[in-house]
């Protein structure tokens, strides 16, 4: 119990550190290395836009330490140009392996070719790229975002199965051009598309942040009468939207039903409180698998081209049961 408590404190302190010094696109090192076959990993993170991202950063940093891998960590502040700069700097520093979570899907071929020519293996983590040349990276570790969008749609279809009335949906999309925004939109649209009563009446990006989620939801509430459902591509945008809905004198979870993706602690709390109706889980705890894959690719061992994270979904009742044991 005492051990568990101190682990939780460490987690909270770690989260604070990550958010407060995540600026500048600079690079910081952590980890031990040591020994002849020590591994140095260059990791280019998207940013610190959400609770999911904070938990993901912590998972990567902790796992590197545990695996004895020296980590050069760089925060791109959600800018592709910063990620490209970081990758070039990792190549110059001759790291053993580069891992990164591409903020958007396209535009990576040139820099990935530079890494390939320098014989530095690349691992995609969390988000995918749309490069035709799959030899530019060794593997892609992360969630199936299309599947997540489908699960969101399936809940909605079930929820309104007895209704003949139109269901007006507004959608808060993730970062424009990012794999999770593209795929969560597509999976959801495919499932609800089977029944014409479901209508997406407004859809706009909230860039995966709470502040943008609130701002865009305020605009939706002004421009769009009769919103039945909000589908937000992550918890943080949903949480921002809840503030906007309450500000407009409506009751989130009742007047407007809310579906989100991620299942970070704040999202799960809102779900347990009845303000969100359904959350599709997306796990940020990719660190341990990433370090295992890194060790293998550095040794030149074969790894699967795709490693998919296992995930579930949560209703309000389920959130109440698991909330206290949620790690992030
Ligand atoms: O859902 C969102 C974050 O790429 C899966 O990025 C990740 C997404 C996650 O900002 O909260």
GROMACS .gro file of N, CA and C in nm, residues 100-172:
model
  219
  100UNK      N    1   0.959   0.794  -3.304
  100UNK     CA    2   0.882   0.918  -3.300
  100UNK      C    3   0.735   0.895  -3.327
  101UNK      N    4   0.657   0.992  -3.278
  101UNK     CA    5   0.514   0.989  -3.295
  101UNK      C    6   0.479   1.103  -3.390
  102UNK      N    7   0.459   1.071  -3.519
  102UNK     CA    8   0.444   1.177  -3.619
  102UNK      C    9   0.316   1.259  -3.599
  103UNK      N   10   0.332   1.390  -3.585
  103UNK     CA   11   0.216   1.476  -3.557
  103UNK      C   12   0.111   1.466  -3.668
  104UNK      N   13   0.155   1.465  -3.794
  104UNK     CA   14   0.063   1.443  -3.908
  104UNK      C   15   0.112   1.322  -3.987
  105UNK      N   16   0.029   1.273  -4.081
  105UNK     CA   17   0.066   1.150  -4.152
  105UNK      C   18   0.163   1.172  -4.268
  106UNK      N   19   0.152   1.289  -4.335
  106UNK     CA   20   0.228   1.302  -4.460
  106UNK      C   21   0.352   1.389  -4.445
  107UNK      N   22   0.444   1.376  -4.541
  107UNK     CA   23   0.559   1.466  -4.548
  107UNK      C   24   0.685   1.416  -4.478
  108UNK      N   25   0.698   1.286  -4.463
  108UNK     CA   26   0.812   1.233  -4.387
  108UNK      C   27   0.919   1.165  -4.471
  109UNK      N   28   0.892   1.142  -4.599
  109UNK     CA   29   0.981   1.056  -4.678
  109UNK      C   30   1.126   1.103  -4.680
  110UNK      N   31   1.146   1.235  -4.698
  110UNK     CA   32   1.284   1.286  -4.711
  110UNK      C   33   1.365   1.259  -4.586
  111UNK      N   34   1.312   1.299  -4.472
  111UNK     CA   35   1.390   1.286  -4.348
  111UNK      C   36   1.407   1.137  -4.310
  112UNK      N   37   1.304   1.057  -4.339
  112UNK     CA   38   1.318   0.914  -4.307
  112UNK      C   39   1.421   0.847  -4.397
  113UNK      N   40   1.432   0.897  -4.521
  113UNK     CA   41   1.534   0.845  -4.611
  113UNK      C   42   1.673   0.882  -4.559
  114UNK      N   43   1.685   1.001  -4.501
  114UNK     CA   44   1.814   1.042  -4.444
  114UNK      C   45   1.854   0.946  -4.329
  115UNK      N   46   1.757   0.910  -4.248
  115UNK     CA   47   1.786   0.816  -4.137
  115UNK      C   48   1.826   0.681  -4.193
  116UNK      N   49   1.754   0.639  -4.297
  116UNK     CA   50   1.784   0.508  -4.357
  116UNK      C   51   1.925   0.507  -4.416
  117UNK      N   52   1.961   0.616  -4.485
  117UNK     CA   53   2.095   0.624  -4.543
  117UNK      C   54   2.204   0.624  -4.436
  118UNK      N   55   2.169   0.679  -4.319
  118UNK     CA   56   2.266   0.680  -4.207
  118UNK      C   57   2.261   0.548  -4.130
  119UNK      N   58   2.179   0.455  -4.178
  119UNK     CA   59   2.164   0.321  -4.118
  119UNK      C   60   2.115   0.327  -3.973
  120UNK      N   61   2.028   0.422  -3.945
  120UNK     CA   62   1.969   0.430  -3.811
  120UNK      C   63   1.824   0.381  -3.822
  121UNK      N   64   1.791   0.272  -3.751
  121UNK     CA   65   1.653   0.221  -3.761
  121UNK      C   66   1.553   0.317  -3.697
  122UNK      N   67   1.434   0.323  -3.756
  122UNK     CA   68   1.328   0.412  -3.708
  122UNK      C   69   1.206   0.328  -3.665
  123UNK      N   70   1.152   0.364  -3.549
  123UNK     CA   71   1.028   0.300  -3.501
  123UNK      C   72   0.920   0.407  -3.492
  124UNK      N   73   0.804   0.380  -3.554
  124UNK     CA   74   0.691   0.471  -3.537
  124UNK      C   75   0.616   0.429  -3.413
  125UNK      N   76   0.585   0.525  -3.328
  125UNK     CA   77   0.510   0.491  -3.209
  125UNK      C   78   0.389   0.583  -3.197
  126UNK      N   79   0.277   0.526  -3.162
  126UNK     CA   80   0.148   0.594  -3.145
  126UNK      C   81   0.081   0.629  -3.278
  127UNK      N   82   0.144   0.714  -3.360
  127UNK     CA   83   0.080   0.756  -3.484
  127UNK      C   84   0.155   0.707  -3.608
  128UNK      N   85   0.080   0.692  -3.717
  128UNK     CA   86   0.136   0.637  -3.841
  128UNK      C   87   0.176   0.746  -3.939
  129UNK      N   88   0.257   0.709  -4.038
  129UNK     CA   89   0.285   0.796  -4.153
  129UNK      C   90   0.220   0.733  -4.276
  130UNK      N   91   0.200   0.813  -4.382
  130UNK     CA   92   0.136   0.756  -4.501
  130UNK      C   93   0.237   0.726  -4.612
  131UNK      N   94   0.366   0.715  -4.577
  131UNK     CA   95   0.469   0.687  -4.679
  131UNK      C   96   0.440   0.556  -4.750
  132UNK      N   97   0.458   0.557  -4.884
  132UNK     CA   98   0.439   0.433  -4.962
  132UNK      C   99   0.552   0.335  -4.933
  133UNK      N  100   0.671   0.392  -4.909
  133UNK     CA  101   0.790   0.310  -4.888
  133UNK      C  102   0.798   0.265  -4.742
  134UNK      N  103   0.752   0.143  -4.716
  134UNK     CA  104   0.747   0.097  -4.577
  134UNK      C  105   0.884   0.052  -4.526
  135UNK      N  106   0.986   0.054  -4.616
  135UNK     CA  107   1.121   0.020  -4.568
  135UNK      C  108   1.183   0.138  -4.493
  136UNK      N  109   1.112   0.251  -4.488
  136UNK     CA  110   1.165   0.369  -4.418
  136UNK      C  111   1.156   0.355  -4.266
  137UNK      N  112   1.078   0.259  -4.220
  137UNK     CA  113   1.071   0.235  -4.075
  137UNK      C  114   1.058   0.085  -4.048
  138UNK      N  115   1.098   0.044  -3.927
  138UNK     CA  116   1.102  -0.099  -3.896
  138UNK      C  117   0.967  -0.152  -3.850
  139UNK      N  118   0.895  -0.072  -3.775
  139UNK     CA  119   0.767  -0.119  -3.722
  139UNK      C  120   0.683   0.001  -3.680
  140UNK      N  121   0.554  -0.024  -3.662
  140UNK     CA  122   0.463   0.079  -3.610
  140UNK      C  123   0.389   0.022  -3.491
  141UNK      N  124   0.417   0.080  -3.373
  141UNK     CA  125   0.354   0.038  -3.248
  141UNK      C  126   0.247   0.139  -3.209
  142UNK      N  127   0.124   0.094  -3.194
  142UNK     CA  128   0.019   0.187  -3.151
  142UNK      C  129  -0.119   0.129  -3.173
  143UNK      N  130  -0.219   0.212  -3.147
  143UNK     CA  131  -0.358   0.169  -3.151
  143UNK      C  132  -0.411   0.158  -3.293
  144UNK      N  133  -0.524   0.089  -3.306
  144UNK     CA  134  -0.599   0.088  -3.431
  144UNK      C  135  -0.707   0.196  -3.420
  145UNK      N  136  -0.678   0.313  -3.476
  145UNK     CA  137  -0.768   0.428  -3.458
  145UNK      C  138  -0.900   0.411  -3.534
  146UNK      N  139  -0.898   0.338  -3.646
  146UNK     CA  140  -1.024   0.315  -3.719
  146UNK      C  141  -1.118   0.234  -3.630
  147UNK      N  142  -1.061   0.132  -3.567
  147UNK     CA  143  -1.137   0.048  -3.477
  147UNK      C  144  -1.196   0.131  -3.362
  148UNK      N  145  -1.118   0.224  -3.310
  148UNK     CA  146  -1.168   0.311  -3.202
  148UNK      C  147  -1.290   0.391  -3.249
  149UNK      N  148  -1.280   0.447  -3.369
  149UNK     CA  149  -1.394   0.522  -3.425
  149UNK      C  150  -1.515   0.434  -3.443
  150UNK      N  151  -1.492   0.310  -3.483
  150UNK     CA  152  -1.604   0.216  -3.502
  150UNK      C  153  -1.672   0.186  -3.369
  151UNK      N  154  -1.590   0.166  -3.265
  151UNK     CA  155  -1.649   0.137  -3.133
  151UNK      C  156  -1.735   0.254  -3.085
  152UNK      N  157  -1.690   0.375  -3.112
  152UNK     CA  158  -1.770   0.493  -3.075
  152UNK      C  159  -1.904   0.491  -3.149
  153UNK      N  160  -1.897   0.460  -3.280
  153UNK     CA  161  -2.019   0.455  -3.362
  153UNK      C  162  -2.113   0.343  -3.318
  154UNK      N  163  -2.055   0.228  -3.282
  154UNK     CA  164  -2.139   0.114  -3.242
  154UNK      C  165  -2.218   0.145  -3.115
  155UNK      N  166  -2.154   0.216  -3.023
  155UNK     CA  167  -2.226   0.252  -2.900
  155UNK      C  168  -2.346   0.340  -2.935
  156UNK      N  169  -2.322   0.435  -3.025
  156UNK     CA  170  -2.428   0.529  -3.063
  156UNK      C  171  -2.545   0.457  -3.130
  157UNK      N  172  -2.514   0.368  -3.220
  157UNK     CA  173  -2.618   0.293  -3.292
  157UNK      C  174  -2.704   0.216  -3.191
  158UNK      N  175  -2.638   0.154  -3.095
  158UNK     CA  176  -2.708   0.079  -2.991
  158UNK      C  177  -2.794   0.171  -2.905
  159UNK      N  178  -2.737   0.284  -2.867
  159UNK     CA  179  -2.804   0.380  -2.778
  159UNK      C  180  -2.935   0.431  -2.841
  160UNK      N  181  -2.935   0.447  -2.973
  160UNK     CA  182  -3.053   0.503  -3.040
  160UNK      C  183  -3.127   0.399  -3.122
  161UNK      N  184  -3.113   0.272  -3.086
  161UNK     CA  185  -3.170   0.167  -3.172
  161UNK      C  186  -3.323   0.173  -3.180
  162UNK      N  187  -3.389   0.222  -3.076
  162UNK     CA  188  -3.535   0.225  -3.077
  162UNK      C  189  -3.593   0.357  -3.127
  163UNK      N  190  -3.505   0.450  -3.165
  163UNK     CA  191  -3.554   0.583  -3.203
  163UNK      C  192  -3.563   0.596  -3.355
  164UNK      N  193  -3.672   0.661  -3.400
  164UNK     CA  194  -3.687   0.684  -3.545
  164UNK      C  195  -3.647   0.828  -3.581
  165UNK      N  196  -3.637   0.913  -3.478
  165UNK     CA  197  -3.608   1.055  -3.502
  165UNK      C  198  -3.464   1.075  -3.551
  166UNK      N  199  -3.442   1.187  -3.620
  166UNK     CA  200  -3.303   1.217  -3.659
  166UNK      C  201  -3.215   1.240  -3.536
  167UNK      N  202  -3.088   1.201  -3.545
  167UNK     CA  203  -2.992   1.223  -3.436
  167UNK      C  204  -2.885   1.318  -3.489
  168UNK      N  205  -2.885   1.440  -3.433
  168UNK     CA  206  -2.789   1.541  -3.479
  168UNK      C  207  -2.659   1.532  -3.399
  169UNK      N  208  -2.550   1.509  -3.474
  169UNK     CA  209  -2.420   1.487  -3.409
  169UNK      C  210  -2.326   1.602  -3.445
  170UNK      N  211  -2.252   1.653  -3.345
  170UNK     CA  212  -2.139   1.741  -3.376
  170UNK      C  213  -2.010   1.666  -3.342
  171UNK      N  214  -1.906   1.694  -3.420
  171UNK     CA  215  -1.781   1.620  -3.405
  171UNK      C  216  -1.665   1.716  -3.380
  172UNK      N  217  -1.588   1.689  -3.276
  172UNK     CA  218  -1.463   1.763  -3.252
  172UNK      C  219  -1.349   1.674  -3.298
   0.00000   0.00000   0.00000
